[in-house]
PDB file of C-alpha atoms and ligand atoms in Angstrom:
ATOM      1  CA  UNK A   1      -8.675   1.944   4.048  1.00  0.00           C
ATOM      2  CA  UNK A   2      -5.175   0.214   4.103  1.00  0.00           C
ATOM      3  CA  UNK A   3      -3.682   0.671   0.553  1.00  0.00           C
ATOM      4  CA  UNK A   4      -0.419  -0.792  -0.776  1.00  0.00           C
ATOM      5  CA  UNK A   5       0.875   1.612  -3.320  1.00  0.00           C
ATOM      6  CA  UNK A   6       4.129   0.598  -5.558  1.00  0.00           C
ATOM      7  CA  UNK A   7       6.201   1.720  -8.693  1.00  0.00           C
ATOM      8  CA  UNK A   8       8.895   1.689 -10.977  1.00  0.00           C
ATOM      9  CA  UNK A   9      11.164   4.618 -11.474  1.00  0.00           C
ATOM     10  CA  UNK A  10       9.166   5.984 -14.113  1.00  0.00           C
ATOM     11  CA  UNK A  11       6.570   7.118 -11.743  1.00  0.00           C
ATOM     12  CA  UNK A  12       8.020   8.109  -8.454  1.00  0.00           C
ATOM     13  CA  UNK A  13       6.631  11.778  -8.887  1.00  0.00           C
ATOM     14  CA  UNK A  14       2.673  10.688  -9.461  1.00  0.00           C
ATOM     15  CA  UNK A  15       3.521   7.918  -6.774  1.00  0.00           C
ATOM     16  CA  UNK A  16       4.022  10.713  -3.974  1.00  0.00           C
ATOM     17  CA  UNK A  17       1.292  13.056  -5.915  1.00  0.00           C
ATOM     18  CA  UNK A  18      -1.013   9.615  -5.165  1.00  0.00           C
ATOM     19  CA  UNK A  19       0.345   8.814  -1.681  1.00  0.00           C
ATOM     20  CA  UNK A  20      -0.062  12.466  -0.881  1.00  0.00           C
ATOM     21  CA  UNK A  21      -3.433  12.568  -2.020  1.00  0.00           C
ATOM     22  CA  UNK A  22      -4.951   8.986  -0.404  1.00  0.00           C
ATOM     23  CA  UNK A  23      -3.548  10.302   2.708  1.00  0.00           C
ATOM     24  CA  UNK A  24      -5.221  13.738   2.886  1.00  0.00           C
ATOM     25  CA  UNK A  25      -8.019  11.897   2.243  1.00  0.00           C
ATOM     26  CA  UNK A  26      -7.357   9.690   5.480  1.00  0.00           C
ATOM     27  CA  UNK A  27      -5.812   6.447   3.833  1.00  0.00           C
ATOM     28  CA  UNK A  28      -3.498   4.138   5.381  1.00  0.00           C
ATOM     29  CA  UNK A  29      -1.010   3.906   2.407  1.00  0.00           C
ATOM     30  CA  UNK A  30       1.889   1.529   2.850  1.00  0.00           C
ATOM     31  CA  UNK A  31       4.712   2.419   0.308  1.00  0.00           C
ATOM     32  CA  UNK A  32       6.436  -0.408  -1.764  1.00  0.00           C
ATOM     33  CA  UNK A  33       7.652   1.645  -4.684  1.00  0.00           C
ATOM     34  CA  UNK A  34      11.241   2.945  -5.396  1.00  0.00           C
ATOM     35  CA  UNK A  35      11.621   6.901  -4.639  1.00  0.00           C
ATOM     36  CA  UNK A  36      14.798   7.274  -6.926  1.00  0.00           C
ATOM     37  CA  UNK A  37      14.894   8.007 -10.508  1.00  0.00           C
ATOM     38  CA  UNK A  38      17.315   5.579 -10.888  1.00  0.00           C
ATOM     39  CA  UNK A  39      16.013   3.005 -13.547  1.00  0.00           C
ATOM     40  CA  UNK A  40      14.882  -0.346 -11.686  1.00  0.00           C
ATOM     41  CA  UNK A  41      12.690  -3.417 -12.361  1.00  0.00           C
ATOM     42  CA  UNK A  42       9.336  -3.450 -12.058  1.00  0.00           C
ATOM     43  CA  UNK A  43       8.195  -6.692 -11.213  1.00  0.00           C
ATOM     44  CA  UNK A  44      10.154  -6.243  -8.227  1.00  0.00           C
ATOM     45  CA  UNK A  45       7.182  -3.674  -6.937  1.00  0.00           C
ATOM     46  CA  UNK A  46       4.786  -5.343  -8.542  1.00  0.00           C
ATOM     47  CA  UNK A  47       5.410  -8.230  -6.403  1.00  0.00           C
ATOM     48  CA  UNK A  48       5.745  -6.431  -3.456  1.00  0.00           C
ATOM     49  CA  UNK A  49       2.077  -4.645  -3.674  1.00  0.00           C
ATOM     50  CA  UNK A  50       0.504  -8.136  -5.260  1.00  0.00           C
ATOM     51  CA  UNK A  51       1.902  -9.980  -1.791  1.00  0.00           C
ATOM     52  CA  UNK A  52       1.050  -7.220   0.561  1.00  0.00           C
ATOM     53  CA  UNK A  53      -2.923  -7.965  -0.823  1.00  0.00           C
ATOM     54  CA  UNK A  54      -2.660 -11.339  -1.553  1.00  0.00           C
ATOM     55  CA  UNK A  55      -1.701 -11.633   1.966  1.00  0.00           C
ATOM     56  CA  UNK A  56      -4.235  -9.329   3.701  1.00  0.00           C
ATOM     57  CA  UNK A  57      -1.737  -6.583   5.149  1.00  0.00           C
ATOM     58  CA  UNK A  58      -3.610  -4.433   2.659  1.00  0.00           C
ATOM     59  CA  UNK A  59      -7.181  -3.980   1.499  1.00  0.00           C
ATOM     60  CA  UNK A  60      -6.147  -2.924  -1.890  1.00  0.00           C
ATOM     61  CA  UNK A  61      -3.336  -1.976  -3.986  1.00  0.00           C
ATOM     62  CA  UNK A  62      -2.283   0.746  -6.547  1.00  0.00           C
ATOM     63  CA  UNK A  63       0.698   0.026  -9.331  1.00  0.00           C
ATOM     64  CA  UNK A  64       1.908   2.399 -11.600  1.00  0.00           C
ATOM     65  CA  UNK A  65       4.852   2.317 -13.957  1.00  0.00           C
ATOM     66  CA  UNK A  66       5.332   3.710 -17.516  1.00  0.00           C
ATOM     67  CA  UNK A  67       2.390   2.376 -18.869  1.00  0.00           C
ATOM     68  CA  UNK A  68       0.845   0.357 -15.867  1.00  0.00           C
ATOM     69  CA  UNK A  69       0.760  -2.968 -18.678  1.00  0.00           C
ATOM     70  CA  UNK A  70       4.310  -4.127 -16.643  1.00  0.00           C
ATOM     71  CA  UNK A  71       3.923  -3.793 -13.522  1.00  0.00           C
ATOM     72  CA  UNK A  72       0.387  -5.440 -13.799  1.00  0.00           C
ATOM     73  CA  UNK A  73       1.317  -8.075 -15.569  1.00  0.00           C
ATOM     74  CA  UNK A  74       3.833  -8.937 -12.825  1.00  0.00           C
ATOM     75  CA  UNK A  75       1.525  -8.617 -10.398  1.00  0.00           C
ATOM     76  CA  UNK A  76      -1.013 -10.998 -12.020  1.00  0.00           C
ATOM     77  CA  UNK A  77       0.908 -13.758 -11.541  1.00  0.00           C
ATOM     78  CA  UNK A  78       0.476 -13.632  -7.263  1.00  0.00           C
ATOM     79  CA  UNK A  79      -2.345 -15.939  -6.775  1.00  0.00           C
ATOM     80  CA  UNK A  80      -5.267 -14.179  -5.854  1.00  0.00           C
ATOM     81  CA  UNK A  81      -4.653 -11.134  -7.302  1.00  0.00           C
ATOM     82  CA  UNK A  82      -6.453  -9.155 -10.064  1.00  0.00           C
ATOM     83  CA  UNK A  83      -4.803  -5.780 -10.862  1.00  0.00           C
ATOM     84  CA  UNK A  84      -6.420  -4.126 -13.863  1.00  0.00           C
ATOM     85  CA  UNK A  85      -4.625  -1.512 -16.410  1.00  0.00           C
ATOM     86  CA  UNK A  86      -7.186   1.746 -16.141  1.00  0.00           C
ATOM     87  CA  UNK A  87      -6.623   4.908 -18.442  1.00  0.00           C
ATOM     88  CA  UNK A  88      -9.898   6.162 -18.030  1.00  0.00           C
ATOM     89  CA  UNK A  89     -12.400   6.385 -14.991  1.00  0.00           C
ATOM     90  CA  UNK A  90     -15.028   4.631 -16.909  1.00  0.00           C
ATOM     91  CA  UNK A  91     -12.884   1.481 -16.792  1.00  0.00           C
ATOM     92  CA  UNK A  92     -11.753   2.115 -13.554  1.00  0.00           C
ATOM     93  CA  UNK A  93     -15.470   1.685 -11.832  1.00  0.00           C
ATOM     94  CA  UNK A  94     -16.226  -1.147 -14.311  1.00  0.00           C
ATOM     95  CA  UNK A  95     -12.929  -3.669 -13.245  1.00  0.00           C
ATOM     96  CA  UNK A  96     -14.284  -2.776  -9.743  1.00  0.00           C
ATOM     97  CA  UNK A  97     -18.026  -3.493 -10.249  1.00  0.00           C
ATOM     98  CA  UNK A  98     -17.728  -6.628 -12.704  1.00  0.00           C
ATOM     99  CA  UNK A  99     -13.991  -7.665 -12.105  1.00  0.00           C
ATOM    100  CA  UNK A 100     -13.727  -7.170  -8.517  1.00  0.00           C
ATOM    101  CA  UNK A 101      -9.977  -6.289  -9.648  1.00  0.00           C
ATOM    102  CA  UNK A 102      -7.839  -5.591  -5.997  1.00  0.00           C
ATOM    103  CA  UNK A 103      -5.236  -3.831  -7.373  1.00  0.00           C
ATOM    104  CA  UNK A 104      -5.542  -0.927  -9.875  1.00  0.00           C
ATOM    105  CA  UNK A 105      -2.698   0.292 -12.355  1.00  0.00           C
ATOM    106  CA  UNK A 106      -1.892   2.879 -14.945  1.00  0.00           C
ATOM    107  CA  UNK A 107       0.846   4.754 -16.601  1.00  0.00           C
ATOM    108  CA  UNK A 108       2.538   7.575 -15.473  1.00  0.00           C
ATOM    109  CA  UNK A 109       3.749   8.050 -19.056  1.00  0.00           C
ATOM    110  CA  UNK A 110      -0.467   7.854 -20.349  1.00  0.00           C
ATOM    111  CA  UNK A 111      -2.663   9.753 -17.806  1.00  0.00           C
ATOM    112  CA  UNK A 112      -2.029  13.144 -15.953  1.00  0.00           C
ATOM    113  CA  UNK A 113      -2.471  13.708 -12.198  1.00  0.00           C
ATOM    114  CA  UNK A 114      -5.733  14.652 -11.956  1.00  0.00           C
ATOM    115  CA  UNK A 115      -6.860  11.934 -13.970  1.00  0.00           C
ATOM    116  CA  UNK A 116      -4.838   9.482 -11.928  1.00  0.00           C
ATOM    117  CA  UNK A 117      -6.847  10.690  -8.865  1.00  0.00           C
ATOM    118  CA  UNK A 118     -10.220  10.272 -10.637  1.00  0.00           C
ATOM    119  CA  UNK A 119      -9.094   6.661 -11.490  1.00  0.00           C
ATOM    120  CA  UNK A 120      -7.868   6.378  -7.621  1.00  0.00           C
ATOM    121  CA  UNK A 121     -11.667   7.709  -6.420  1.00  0.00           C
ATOM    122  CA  UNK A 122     -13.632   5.553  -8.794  1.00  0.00           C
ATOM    123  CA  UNK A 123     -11.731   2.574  -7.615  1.00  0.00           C
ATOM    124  CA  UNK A 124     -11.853   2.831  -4.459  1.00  0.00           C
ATOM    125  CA  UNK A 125     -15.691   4.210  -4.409  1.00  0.00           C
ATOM    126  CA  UNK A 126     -16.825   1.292  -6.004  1.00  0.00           C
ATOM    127  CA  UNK A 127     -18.745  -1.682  -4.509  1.00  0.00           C
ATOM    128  CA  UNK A 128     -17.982  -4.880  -6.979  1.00  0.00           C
ATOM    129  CA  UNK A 129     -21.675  -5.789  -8.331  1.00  0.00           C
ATOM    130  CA  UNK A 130     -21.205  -9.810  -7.113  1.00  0.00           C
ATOM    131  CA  UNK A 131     -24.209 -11.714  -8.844  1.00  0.00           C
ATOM    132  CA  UNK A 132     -23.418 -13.090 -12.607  1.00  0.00           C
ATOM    133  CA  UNK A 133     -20.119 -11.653 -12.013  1.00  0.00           C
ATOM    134  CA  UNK A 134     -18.996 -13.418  -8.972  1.00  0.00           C
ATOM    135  CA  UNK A 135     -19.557 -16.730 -10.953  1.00  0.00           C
ATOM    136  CA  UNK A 136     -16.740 -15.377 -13.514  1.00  0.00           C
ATOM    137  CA  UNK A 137     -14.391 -14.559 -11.222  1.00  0.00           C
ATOM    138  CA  UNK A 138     -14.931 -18.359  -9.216  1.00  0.00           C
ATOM    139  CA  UNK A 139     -13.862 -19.148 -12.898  1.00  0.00           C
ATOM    140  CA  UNK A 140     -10.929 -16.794 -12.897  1.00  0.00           C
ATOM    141  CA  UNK A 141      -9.454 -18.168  -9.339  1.00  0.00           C
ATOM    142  CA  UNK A 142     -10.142 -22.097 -11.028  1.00  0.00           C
ATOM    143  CA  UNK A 143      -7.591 -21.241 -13.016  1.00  0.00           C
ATOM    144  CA  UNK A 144      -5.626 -20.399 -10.535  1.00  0.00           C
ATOM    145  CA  UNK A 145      -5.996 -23.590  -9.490  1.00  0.00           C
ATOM    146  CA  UNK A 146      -5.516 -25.283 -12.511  1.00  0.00           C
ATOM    147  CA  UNK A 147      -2.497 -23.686 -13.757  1.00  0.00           C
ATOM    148  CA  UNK A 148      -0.466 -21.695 -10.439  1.00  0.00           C
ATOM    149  CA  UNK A 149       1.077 -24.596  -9.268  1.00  0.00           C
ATOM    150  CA  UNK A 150       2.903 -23.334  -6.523  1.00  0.00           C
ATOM    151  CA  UNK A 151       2.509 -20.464  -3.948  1.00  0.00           C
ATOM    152  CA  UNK A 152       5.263 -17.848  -4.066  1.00  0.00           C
ATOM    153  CA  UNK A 153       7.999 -16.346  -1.179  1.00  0.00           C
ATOM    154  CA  UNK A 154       7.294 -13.096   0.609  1.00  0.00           C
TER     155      UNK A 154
HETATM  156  C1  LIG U 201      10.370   1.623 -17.935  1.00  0.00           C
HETATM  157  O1  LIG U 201      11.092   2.302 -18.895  1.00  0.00           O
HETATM  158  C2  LIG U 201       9.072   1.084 -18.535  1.00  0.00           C
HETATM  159  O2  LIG U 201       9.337   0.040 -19.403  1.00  0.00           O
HETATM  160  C3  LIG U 201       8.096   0.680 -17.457  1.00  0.00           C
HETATM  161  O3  LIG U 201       7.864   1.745 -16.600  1.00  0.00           O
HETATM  162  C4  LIG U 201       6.717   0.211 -17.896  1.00  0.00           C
HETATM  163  O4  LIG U 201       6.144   1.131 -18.775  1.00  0.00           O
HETATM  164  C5  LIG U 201       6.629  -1.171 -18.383  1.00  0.00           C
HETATM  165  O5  LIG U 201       5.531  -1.682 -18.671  1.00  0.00           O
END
């Protein structure tokens, strides 16, 4: 699978810990994050990764700042894309199977490494459900329509 993966400089170790990971497992992960310390903005990356699968250059995308709230929140505003804050690997299948979410976040600062990579594997191991959901998330993208009024630059 082609994943974008991108971060703020609050997360540039579990970044590589992630990239490392996804690419053992055979991933194609295309790195948009900063991999300095030095503090930086993080709609900047959050951006980056929303265009890269807004676009179609990647299947999927992985954020992760302090929190993951920032960096999502930036990304939410690129048409098309639904990246969901997960802490827990519960909610990460769930924004997958009902949300169809195609970007994933969470905080460097709130979950460890190996419960990152849970997060990471229930994500991407999860078929979303369609159905009663899909008609939610045809809502979702009309309002998109309604209130995005313009696309963005990449
Ligand atoms: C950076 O200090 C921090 O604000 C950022 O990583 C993130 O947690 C914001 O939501």
């Amino acid at each position: 699978m082609k994943i974008a993966i991108g971060n703020d400089h609050a997360a540039v170790e579990m970044k590589n810990a992630i990239l490392d990971y996804l690419t053992d497992l055979g991933h194609d992960v295309i790195n948009y994050g900063t991999d300095t310390k030095k503090s930086c903005h993080y709609p900047v990356y959050g951006e980056k990764v929303a265009n890269a699968v807004a676009g179609g250059t990647a299947d999927c995308g992985i954020l992760i700042c302090g929190t993951g709230a920032g960096i999502s929140i930036a990304a939410n505003k690129v048409k098309g894309i639904r990246a969901a804050v997960c802490s827990d690997v519960t909610t990460a299948r769930l924004v997958k199977e009902h949300n169809n979410a195609n970007i994933i976040a969470f905080g460097a600062r709130i979950v460890g490494i190996e419960t990152a990579k849970d997060i990471v594997d229930a994500f991407l191991n999860t078929e979303f459900a369609g159905g009663r959901h899909q008609e939610r998330i045809d809502m979702i993208t009309a309002l998109e329509e309604r209130y995005f009024s313009r696309g963005g630059e990449s």
